[in-house]
Structures are given as structure tokens and as C-alpha cells.
């Protein structure tokens, strides 16, 4: 019998909804029109809209249904034979098929788009990434392997692997691993202990332990090992090509000891491997392998940056949908001034991160076609670590706020929101932590040349801006860059410069983002009167840009005891 005091219906909160992630993006349309020739925009639009529909529709629904699934390692068959088979989730199997069909690697290597091929590729990645639980990880390493092989000039391996790495046919498409990290460390690869021994067939055999390998289900990998007799340190390493299984499907002298139990990216089958006589081919010289693998790092850091911006956009798409649906104090959340202010700040960060990231993509596309001058090369060398480090930190900050914007629902696993936050946390770590990349920018990128190029790019932005408040904001950013230049010319001790490297790098990155925001905002005003870009630039300008502070390493040591 029904209790008469109980209401006939109870309120049920509607979940956030995603529409077409290309059509609904507040920046993507104007940026593509500004950056790409009209015929290329027309050619790309259909496929980008298709990917946008998938990302907010069927693929997103599959992702939600796949939340509980993780890769499974089976080390032994029922009769005691060691097999080390890894099975990935249904979402990943579908993501692999879609990635091949849409050319998420191939597009960057096809001649049809010319110097815009990388932009076309990464617009697809931007839409595809957040609905696939980081299937972009093996795709990034696949792209990096393709670039490494091409730059190695090893024609035999290029002919063997490149058609697979850049295939659009799921039946012939290969992904690649990147096996560098050992128990001795990830960034300090010069301490690697894996040995390479010549065999009787003119090849090599590898012996060692790889502590963190993120593509054990791939068909090939590039790895570092030390040829017998080579000196210690990074100069004594060489880069090797491995095919993970033989023609019979058996592992190539590889034992999968376990899958990592990680905070996030749990769909990614990250493994600890033992190499025990693994057959391998030398890719380039038998020395300076760290230099040989640098093209891969440039590519994967670009992927990391695009994925960071993509996660920021996904979090905001969900948060803004929820703010329209959720009522509080008699109004939708989006109409409450403080909630609107919070979301607007996140939007501005996302716009800045997007513009910087896709400038990096544009420069990479040009350098790969030798359509770049020395100043732009210097800018690219500096921008690669800067973009990766700043977007990783921005993504974590934005997605953290997104989770909070849902209140308690953001803390509940089956909404999928906690997984979004955990997966985002890999971005400041993978391919170089913030500190490692800050030192990379300070010590390895020819900072003086890069800073001059960055200031020239910021000055070019200033010349395009006419709206008075944006002129002032661009001048504010240039002032921050000039302060960095003064610090570098002040003769500070190396210890002091290194201690402040993180703040120096972030100042450079945020100053560039602000100038790019003003430049794009002016274009939007001049080409249709849209003032959303202006609002983004002004909001970004109200946040700290110049993060330089006095550094006292002695005080740091005292504080740390």
C-alpha cells in the first residue's frame, strides 16, 4: 500500500549531455577559418564533424559503458605454458579501428594537406582523445616512431615499418612502443642498464629490464640499449628497433612481469618487461642513441599538449552542460554570478592553452617540410618544452575545478568524472615532468635565441591588435618577457637560475598565451564582430602572467633541513 505522505515522484538530476564536439566548441570554428585556407577547411569539415559527433555520441556512450573495464594480463595457459597475453577493453579495440580509419597518425604524413597536414591531424586528435581513455598514448608513440625512422635514414626499417605505422587499414595498422624508462630513472636515461649484444645473424640481442612500457600490445617498439664495449652515459647508448612478436605470434624474447597499478590511464596496459635475448635491429649509429630518439620526444610532447587541451575542453563541455541543467537557489547554476565567474576563468585558460598548442603544431608541420627559418626553429625548440609543461599544469588545474563544479557527483566513480581527473594527472608527468622540462628550456633549448624569437612573435601579435585594452594586455605580456631577458642577462649564478627555472618557464608560456589570445580576439572582432575572444583575453590578463620571484637556494636548503 502506498504511503500517502510520500510524493508520487522524486527529483532526479539530469546528467550532463554532450553534443557534436566540433560544432559546440567555442573556439574551433574561428581558429580553423583564420588559420587554414578555405579549400582545406571545406575538405576537413565533414570528417571533423563526423569525429565531433562520435566524440559526443556513440564513442562517448561506449566510454561510459566501458568504465569498469581494464586490460588483463594472462601469464600462463591452462597447461603451464608462459604466454603473457594482454587483452585490452572493448573501448580500446574500437578506438584502434577508428584511429586507423580516420588517419590519426597517417594524416600527418600524407602529402594532400601539405604544410597543414599536422594541423589537420591534430584537429582530429583533439576531438578523438577525450572519449577514448587515452588510446592516444600508443598513437603518440606510433607517430614518434614514424618520425624517428624517417629521420634515421635507415631505408630497410623505413620500408618495413612505415607503411604499417601510417596505414589507414585497421588490418595492417601498427602501433609502436617507446621503451626507455628503467629502474635507474626515466629522465636520466644515460644510466640505462639494458645491454645489446651482436648475434651470429648480423643483428642484435637485448638483455635488460624495462620498468615502464606503455604499449606492450603494440606490434613494434623503439628502445635504448648499450652495445657491449660502449662507454657509460647517454653517449654510449644506441636506439634499436624491436618487433614484439614473431611470425608465429610468440613474444620475441620478452617476458611481461606485471601490469602497473596506476592512479590513472588505467586502460593503458603499462607493463614491466624483461628483455632476455630480444632480437633487435640497430636504427642509426651505435652511439648517441639519446640524440637519435629526440625526434620521438618532440612528437610525443606535442601529442601530450594537444591531449591536455582536449581534456580541458571535455571537462568544460561537461561542466557547462551541467550548469545549464542543475538548479540551485531557484536558478540554473550558469546564472549564479560566482559559478559563471569560475567557468569563465577556466574557459580563458583553455583558449590560451589551445592557441599556444596549435602554434606548436603549425611550427612542427612547417619544420618537417623545411619551410621554416632560423628564428622559427629557435622558437620551436623553446616552445616544445614550454607548451608541454604549461598545458599539463593548466589541464590538471582546469579539470580539478571542473570536478568541484559538480559537487558530490564529481566525486562519484560511475559518473566518469573522477577518471577524467585521474587521466589528466598523467600529463605533467609523461614525457618529462614540469621541472625536467623547465631545465630543458633553460639549459638545452638555446634560451637566448628562443627568447628573442618568442619576443618577436609576441611583438607581431602587438602589431595586429588595435582594441586599447588588448594593446595594454599585449604590452603587459611583452613586459614579462623583457623581465625574463633582464634576469638572464643579470649574471645570476647557475644555481639561482636553475632554482627559478619553473617560474621562468611558466612566465614565458603565459606571456605567449596572452599575446596569442589578444591576436586571435582582434581577428574575431575584425571578421564578424564576435567578442568572445576579447572576453577570453581580458579574463586571462587578470590572472598572473609574470611569475618571476626572488630565488634564494640557501633559504630553500634551510627550510628543507
XYZ file of C-alpha atoms in Angstrom:
561
model
C 0.000 0.000 0.000
C 1.375 3.394 -0.995
C 2.240 5.828 1.801
C 0.077 8.878 1.169
C 2.745 11.161 2.629
C 5.321 10.008 0.027
C 5.476 12.082 -3.169
C 4.468 10.379 -6.408
C 7.773 11.375 -7.993
C 11.214 12.167 -6.655
C 13.541 14.616 -8.323
C 16.249 13.008 -10.468
C 19.090 15.180 -11.712
C 19.622 15.052 -15.461
C 23.260 14.198 -16.327
C 25.414 16.487 -18.451
C 24.932 15.966 -22.171
C 27.462 16.260 -24.966
C 26.552 17.426 -28.432
C 28.722 17.452 -31.542
C 32.126 18.352 -30.117
C 33.203 20.124 -33.290
C 30.081 22.258 -33.683
C 29.858 23.103 -29.979
C 33.468 24.177 -29.495
C 33.504 27.955 -28.951
C 36.987 28.422 -30.438
C 37.478 25.731 -33.062
C 35.422 27.275 -35.868
C 37.015 30.711 -35.789
C 40.526 29.319 -35.367
C 40.262 26.959 -38.352
C 38.857 29.735 -40.557
C 41.664 32.061 -39.537
C 44.499 29.531 -39.822
C 43.665 27.252 -42.742
C 42.958 28.030 -46.404
C 39.264 27.865 -47.245
C 39.602 24.779 -49.522
C 41.269 22.817 -46.705
C 38.607 23.906 -44.213
C 35.950 22.722 -46.658
C 37.748 19.411 -47.163
C 38.211 18.779 -43.451
C 34.869 19.958 -42.147
C 32.913 16.800 -42.950
C 35.350 14.470 -41.199
C 35.792 16.803 -38.230
C 32.027 16.980 -37.791
C 31.870 13.188 -38.012
C 34.521 12.872 -35.308
C 32.767 15.535 -33.247
C 29.525 13.565 -33.428
C 31.307 10.359 -32.415
C 33.163 12.068 -29.551
C 29.940 13.417 -28.065
C 27.737 10.496 -29.112
C 28.375 6.815 -29.764
C 32.030 6.818 -28.687
C 31.227 8.730 -25.506
C 28.436 6.268 -24.709
C 30.798 3.335 -25.265
C 33.324 5.043 -22.991
C 30.728 5.348 -20.228
C 29.728 1.700 -20.630
C 33.407 0.679 -20.523
C 34.260 2.457 -17.262
C 34.906 -0.682 -15.231
C 36.989 -2.497 -17.839
C 40.775 -2.617 -17.658
C 43.440 -4.573 -19.550
C 44.004 -8.127 -18.373
C 47.364 -9.948 -18.336
C 47.303 -13.745 -18.574
C 50.801 -15.058 -17.980
C 50.148 -18.815 -18.222
C 47.861 -21.025 -20.274
C 45.906 -23.835 -18.514
C 48.767 -26.294 -19.124
C 51.545 -24.200 -17.649
C 52.936 -22.604 -20.800
C 54.115 -18.997 -20.427
C 52.061 -16.871 -22.865
C 51.950 -13.300 -21.398
C 48.835 -12.244 -23.308
C 47.313 -8.836 -22.683
C 43.687 -8.158 -23.654
C 42.511 -4.550 -23.795
C 38.991 -3.252 -23.251
C 36.208 -3.046 -25.892
C 36.584 0.750 -25.997
C 40.257 0.447 -26.903
C 39.541 -2.098 -29.622
C 37.011 0.255 -31.177
C 39.351 3.227 -30.735
C 42.081 1.382 -32.650
C 39.727 0.783 -35.576
C 38.571 4.409 -35.634
C 42.095 5.775 -35.273
C 43.262 3.844 -38.319
C 40.200 4.676 -40.422
C 40.387 8.398 -39.658
C 44.162 8.501 -40.096
C 45.028 9.881 -36.680
C 48.652 9.097 -37.445
C 48.505 8.827 -41.232
C 47.119 12.332 -41.814
C 50.344 13.880 -40.547
C 52.363 12.052 -43.216
C 50.083 12.318 -46.243
C 51.007 14.942 -48.848
C 47.486 16.129 -49.640
C 47.373 18.767 -46.896
C 50.937 19.988 -47.466
C 52.224 22.205 -44.661
C 48.808 21.952 -42.978
C 48.962 18.155 -42.562
C 49.954 18.330 -38.908
C 47.160 20.803 -38.138
C 44.610 18.547 -39.860
C 45.937 15.545 -37.946
C 45.828 17.182 -34.534
C 42.394 18.687 -35.008
C 41.259 15.078 -35.330
C 43.260 14.054 -32.262
C 41.772 16.965 -30.283
C 38.252 15.701 -30.970
C 39.026 11.977 -30.635
C 41.175 11.887 -27.487
C 38.831 12.538 -24.537
C 36.334 9.783 -25.455
C 38.938 7.010 -25.776
C 40.501 6.672 -22.305
C 43.956 7.670 -23.543
C 44.195 5.406 -26.590
C 46.173 8.412 -27.816
C 49.129 7.097 -25.777
C 50.089 4.345 -28.266
C 49.133 6.656 -31.143
C 51.581 9.299 -29.905
C 54.403 6.773 -29.704
C 53.473 5.426 -33.128
C 53.732 8.918 -34.610
C 57.024 9.453 -32.779
C 58.418 6.152 -34.070
C 57.461 7.044 -37.639
C 59.255 10.393 -37.339
C 62.331 8.754 -35.745
C 62.616 6.170 -38.505
C 62.236 8.786 -41.237
C 64.946 10.970 -39.721
C 67.252 7.988 -39.156
C 67.612 7.367 -42.888
C 67.502 3.588 -42.254
C 65.780 2.656 -45.516
C 65.331 -1.005 -44.649
C 63.418 -0.253 -41.463
C 61.518 2.619 -43.075
C 60.286 0.303 -45.827
C 59.459 -2.391 -43.280
C 57.585 -0.371 -40.657
C 56.423 2.995 -42.015
C 53.626 1.637 -44.257
C 52.157 -0.065 -41.171
C 52.595 2.899 -38.817
C 50.852 5.246 -41.269
C 48.204 2.819 -42.543
C 44.500 3.680 -42.623
C 43.557 -0.006 -42.784
C 42.859 -1.468 -39.308
C 44.042 -4.855 -40.594
C 47.547 -3.573 -41.412
C 47.868 -0.677 -38.933
C 50.663 -0.986 -36.354
C 51.230 0.918 -33.168
C 54.656 1.345 -31.589
C 56.056 1.414 -28.097
C 58.770 3.669 -26.713
C 60.813 1.733 -24.154
C 63.291 3.969 -22.349
C 62.407 4.046 -18.671
C 64.302 1.657 -16.412
C 64.544 1.340 -12.639
C 67.542 3.688 -12.812
C 65.233 6.512 -13.929
C 63.170 7.977 -16.740
C 64.651 11.400 -17.424
C 68.244 10.365 -16.714
C 68.304 7.691 -19.427
C 72.099 7.755 -19.522
C 72.048 5.328 -16.595
C 70.171 2.676 -18.620
C 71.395 -0.853 -17.939
C 69.963 -2.763 -20.923
C 72.773 -4.443 -22.884
C 72.958 -5.031 -26.647
C 74.990 -7.992 -27.844
C 75.737 -8.761 -31.529
C 74.341 -12.136 -32.651
C 75.545 -14.575 -35.305
C 72.976 -13.372 -37.861
C 74.203 -9.785 -38.135
C 71.597 -8.472 -35.730
C 71.498 -7.774 -32.018
C 70.109 -9.342 -28.851
C 68.928 -7.182 -25.958
C 69.127 -8.061 -22.257
C 67.646 -5.924 -19.503
C 64.559 -4.760 -17.672
C 62.232 -2.024 -18.867
C 60.333 -0.733 -15.875
C 57.650 1.385 -17.571
C 56.466 0.463 -21.069
C 53.133 1.868 -22.200
C 52.473 -0.090 -25.378
C 53.037 -3.756 -24.684
C 50.157 -4.633 -27.038
C 51.816 -2.840 -29.963
C 53.493 -4.599 -32.869
C 56.876 -2.871 -32.528
C 58.907 -0.632 -30.266
C 61.918 1.649 -30.296
C 64.196 1.276 -27.294
C 67.587 2.276 -25.961
C 70.336 -0.179 -25.056
C 74.099 -0.033 -24.567
C 76.161 -2.015 -27.108
C 78.816 -4.099 -25.409
C 82.027 -2.118 -25.048
C 80.348 1.306 -25.291
C 81.132 3.935 -22.656
C 78.716 4.787 -19.836
C 76.280 7.679 -20.051
C 73.898 8.783 -22.759
C 76.576 8.872 -25.466
C 77.136 5.137 -25.069
C 73.521 4.225 -25.813
C 72.063 3.272 -29.182
C 68.495 3.141 -30.488
C 67.065 -0.236 -31.515
C 64.010 -1.423 -33.407
C 62.081 -4.393 -31.998
C 59.155 -6.352 -33.371
C 57.325 -7.589 -30.308
C 56.140 -10.945 -31.673
C 57.473 -13.332 -34.292
C 55.555 -14.717 -37.274
C 54.046 -17.421 -35.052
C 52.729 -14.833 -32.601
C 55.239 -15.690 -29.883
C 56.852 -12.939 -27.852
C 60.320 -12.000 -29.077
C 62.434 -12.799 -26.028
C 60.112 -10.634 -23.924
C 58.556 -11.503 -20.572
C 55.680 -9.432 -19.201
C 56.231 -9.491 -15.440
C 53.210 -7.404 -14.490
C 50.909 -4.542 -15.478
C 51.270 -1.355 -13.481
C 48.528 -0.462 -10.988
C 48.359 3.275 -11.700
C 46.495 6.312 -10.415
C 45.056 6.950 -13.869
C 45.355 5.911 -17.538
C 44.194 2.534 -16.297
C 43.060 1.466 -19.773
C 46.681 1.795 -20.947
C 48.436 -1.583 -20.480
C 51.623 -0.222 -18.931
C 53.961 -3.123 -18.204
C 57.219 -4.118 -16.597
C 59.161 -6.153 -19.159
C 62.210 -8.378 -19.062
C 64.220 -8.494 -22.308
C 66.041 -11.811 -22.491
C 67.725 -12.195 -25.848
C 65.210 -9.989 -27.665
C 66.050 -9.789 -31.384
C 66.602 -6.190 -32.429
C 67.933 -4.079 -35.291
C 70.157 -1.047 -34.872
C 68.308 2.005 -36.197
C 71.136 4.525 -36.534
C 74.657 4.947 -35.194
C 75.857 2.703 -32.364
C 76.499 5.843 -30.260
C 74.457 8.858 -29.135
C 71.153 6.983 -29.022
C 69.595 9.694 -26.878
C 70.092 12.077 -29.792
C 68.560 9.536 -32.178
C 65.381 9.305 -30.123
C 64.916 13.079 -29.747
C 62.552 13.340 -32.761
C 60.192 10.991 -30.937
C 60.219 13.202 -27.847
C 59.380 16.268 -29.901
C 56.387 14.487 -31.406
C 55.112 12.903 -28.185
C 55.388 16.183 -26.286
C 53.235 17.749 -28.997
C 50.675 14.949 -28.532
C 50.778 15.495 -24.770
C 49.990 19.183 -25.256
C 47.082 18.530 -27.621
C 45.663 15.899 -25.267
C 45.912 18.350 -22.358
C 43.870 20.964 -24.228
C 41.431 18.268 -25.325
C 40.845 17.174 -21.725
C 40.313 20.802 -20.712
C 37.697 21.217 -23.416
C 35.935 17.958 -22.458
C 35.796 18.934 -18.802
C 34.343 22.326 -19.674
C 31.807 20.818 -22.088
C 30.528 18.631 -19.272
C 30.642 21.385 -16.654
C 28.831 23.904 -18.819
C 26.139 21.378 -19.746
C 25.639 20.570 -16.071
C 25.492 24.264 -15.200
C 22.577 24.634 -17.639
C 20.769 21.590 -16.198
C 21.371 21.944 -12.466
C 19.107 24.248 -10.458
C 20.305 25.874 -7.241
C 18.580 28.601 -5.240
C 15.874 28.881 -7.890
C 18.206 29.358 -10.874
C 20.395 27.303 -13.201
C 23.968 27.222 -11.951
C 25.161 29.081 -15.034
C 23.171 32.139 -13.943
C 24.759 32.336 -10.496
C 27.464 35.038 -10.720
C 30.168 33.165 -8.808
C 29.670 29.930 -10.752
C 29.717 31.846 -14.042
C 32.907 33.633 -12.945
C 34.574 30.303 -12.153
C 33.672 28.757 -15.509
C 34.774 31.885 -17.379
C 38.226 31.642 -15.807
C 38.504 28.024 -16.948
C 37.404 28.986 -20.470
C 40.111 31.644 -20.697
C 42.798 29.164 -19.625
C 41.565 26.667 -22.205
C 41.609 29.240 -25.015
C 45.162 30.270 -24.157
C 46.359 26.672 -23.977
C 44.709 25.839 -27.313
C 46.258 28.759 -29.186
C 49.762 28.032 -27.897
C 49.450 24.301 -28.569
C 48.287 24.690 -32.129
C 51.009 27.248 -32.856
C 53.399 24.459 -31.799
C 51.591 22.062 -34.145
C 51.811 24.569 -37.003
C 55.557 25.059 -36.487
C 56.159 21.307 -36.408
C 54.324 20.888 -39.684
C 56.462 23.567 -41.281
C 59.794 22.263 -39.996
C 59.022 18.768 -41.259
C 58.655 20.267 -44.734
C 61.728 22.510 -44.384
C 59.524 25.607 -44.634
C 60.926 27.390 -41.593
C 63.673 29.925 -40.942
C 66.276 30.003 -38.166
C 64.187 32.257 -35.946
C 61.208 29.911 -36.166
C 63.475 26.925 -35.453
C 64.655 28.652 -32.280
C 61.054 29.385 -31.342
C 60.074 25.740 -31.877
C 62.982 24.461 -29.760
C 61.879 26.650 -26.870
C 58.134 26.227 -27.360
C 58.216 22.420 -27.266
C 59.109 22.100 -23.557
C 57.209 25.272 -22.640
C 53.961 24.152 -24.258
C 54.107 20.673 -22.790
C 54.816 21.877 -19.258
C 52.266 24.712 -19.133
C 49.373 22.821 -20.744
C 49.919 19.841 -18.438
C 49.621 22.089 -15.378
C 46.685 24.010 -16.854
C 44.833 20.783 -17.616
C 45.173 19.484 -14.062
C 44.030 22.835 -12.636
C 41.061 23.179 -15.021
C 39.830 19.601 -14.648
C 40.191 19.806 -10.852
C 37.870 22.830 -10.875
C 35.528 21.004 -13.247
C 35.213 18.114 -10.784
C 34.432 20.556 -7.980
C 31.790 22.286 -10.112
C 29.709 19.089 -9.955
C 29.726 18.981 -6.177
C 29.362 15.454 -4.829
C 28.602 13.976 -8.254
C 32.130 14.854 -9.326
C 33.449 12.505 -6.662
C 31.360 9.506 -7.708
C 33.053 6.910 -9.906
C 30.180 5.889 -12.153
C 29.735 9.440 -13.440
C 33.109 9.001 -15.163
C 34.312 12.334 -13.762
C 36.945 11.003 -11.333
C 38.508 9.028 -14.185
C 38.789 12.222 -16.234
C 40.743 13.829 -13.398
C 42.998 10.810 -12.818
C 43.810 10.518 -16.506
C 44.606 14.223 -16.715
C 47.199 13.864 -13.966
C 49.480 11.889 -16.286
C 50.030 14.929 -18.480
C 52.553 16.827 -16.296
C 54.474 13.559 -15.766
C 54.629 11.699 -19.082
C 57.462 12.749 -21.435
C 59.130 14.969 -18.846
C 57.928 16.462 -15.579
C 57.481 20.195 -15.143
C 60.894 20.526 -13.501
C 62.667 18.446 -16.163
C 61.103 20.497 -18.959
C 61.836 23.779 -17.191
C 65.509 22.829 -17.091
C 65.236 21.684 -20.706
C 64.033 25.167 -21.652
C 66.702 26.848 -19.550
C 69.710 24.725 -20.465
C 69.101 22.805 -23.704
C 66.967 24.949 -25.974
C 69.394 27.820 -26.701
C 67.253 30.024 -24.499
C 68.623 33.372 -25.671
C 67.820 32.641 -29.321
C 64.473 31.141 -28.388
C 63.546 34.096 -26.196
C 64.419 36.541 -28.979
C 62.183 34.539 -31.340
C 59.398 34.403 -28.764
C 59.577 38.161 -28.231
C 59.464 38.676 -31.996
C 56.313 36.541 -32.175
C 54.732 38.466 -29.310
C 55.646 41.765 -30.976
C 53.978 40.543 -34.164
C 50.816 39.972 -32.117
C 51.022 43.524 -30.804
C 51.137 44.899 -34.352
C 47.814 43.212 -35.171
C 45.932 44.491 -32.127
C 44.037 47.791 -32.132
C 41.485 47.486 -29.305
C 43.018 49.578 -26.479
C 42.612 47.102 -23.615
C 44.116 44.322 -25.699
C 47.022 46.571 -26.676
C 47.653 47.089 -22.968
C 47.394 43.352 -22.277
C 49.843 42.522 -25.039
C 52.252 45.145 -23.714
C 51.842 43.569 -20.258
C 52.933 40.222 -21.720
C 55.904 41.784 -23.519
C 56.931 43.386 -20.246
C 57.039 39.952 -18.617
C 59.217 38.648 -21.440
C 61.552 41.618 -21.108
C 61.889 40.934 -17.379
C 62.951 37.364 -18.130
C 65.543 38.694 -20.572
C 66.900 41.051 -17.888
C 67.186 38.183 -15.418
C 69.079 36.065 -17.946
C 71.470 38.955 -18.647
C 71.997 39.833 -14.995
C 74.807 37.384 -14.400
C 72.998 35.338 -11.776
C 74.665 32.185 -10.507
C 73.621 28.991 -12.345
C 72.228 27.601 -9.080
C 69.911 30.596 -8.719
C 68.745 30.405 -12.339
C 68.040 26.689 -12.057
C 66.128 27.117 -8.799
C 63.851 29.622 -10.553
C 63.571 27.713 -13.816
C 59.969 26.616 -13.294
C 58.697 30.163 -12.708
C 60.809 31.459 -15.591
C 59.361 28.840 -17.965
C 55.784 29.471 -16.865
C 56.214 33.218 -17.263
C 57.387 32.734 -20.846
C 54.495 30.375 -21.572
C 51.753 32.502 -20.030
C 53.066 35.653 -21.678
C 52.958 33.974 -25.073
C 49.449 32.656 -24.435
C 48.205 36.141 -23.566
C 49.642 37.655 -26.757
C 48.106 34.877 -28.862
C 44.739 35.401 -27.167
C 44.815 39.117 -27.999
C 45.850 38.436 -31.588
C 43.039 35.935 -32.158
C 40.492 38.083 -30.334
C 41.253 41.011 -32.643
C 40.789 38.738 -35.658
C 37.399 37.600 -34.347
C 36.297 41.198 -33.892
C 37.536 42.205 -37.342
C 35.904 39.207 -39.057
C 32.352 39.240 -37.809
C 32.338 41.213 -34.587
C 32.490 38.190 -32.256
C 33.763 39.455 -28.885
C 34.126 36.114 -27.070
C 37.841 36.098 -27.828
C 38.120 39.583 -26.347
C 36.416 38.336 -23.188
C 38.829 35.383 -23.005
C 41.878 37.624 -23.437
C 40.731 40.111 -20.822
C 39.940 37.365 -18.336
C 43.330 35.720 -18.897
C 45.066 39.091 -18.450
C 43.561 39.412 -14.956
C 45.411 36.254 -13.883
C 49.145 36.337 -13.014
C 51.376 36.289 -16.086
C 54.735 37.348 -14.664
C 55.542 34.642 -12.095
C 59.183 35.633 -11.552
C 60.145 35.993 -7.893
C 63.379 36.322 -5.961
C 65.132 32.964 -5.555
C 67.250 32.042 -2.531
C 68.588 28.451 -2.807
C 70.245 28.775 0.622
C 66.895 29.572 2.233
C 65.380 26.582 0.418
C 68.041 24.308 1.879
C 67.436 25.747 5.333
C 63.684 25.172 5.035
C 64.221 21.579 3.942
C 66.606 20.895 6.774
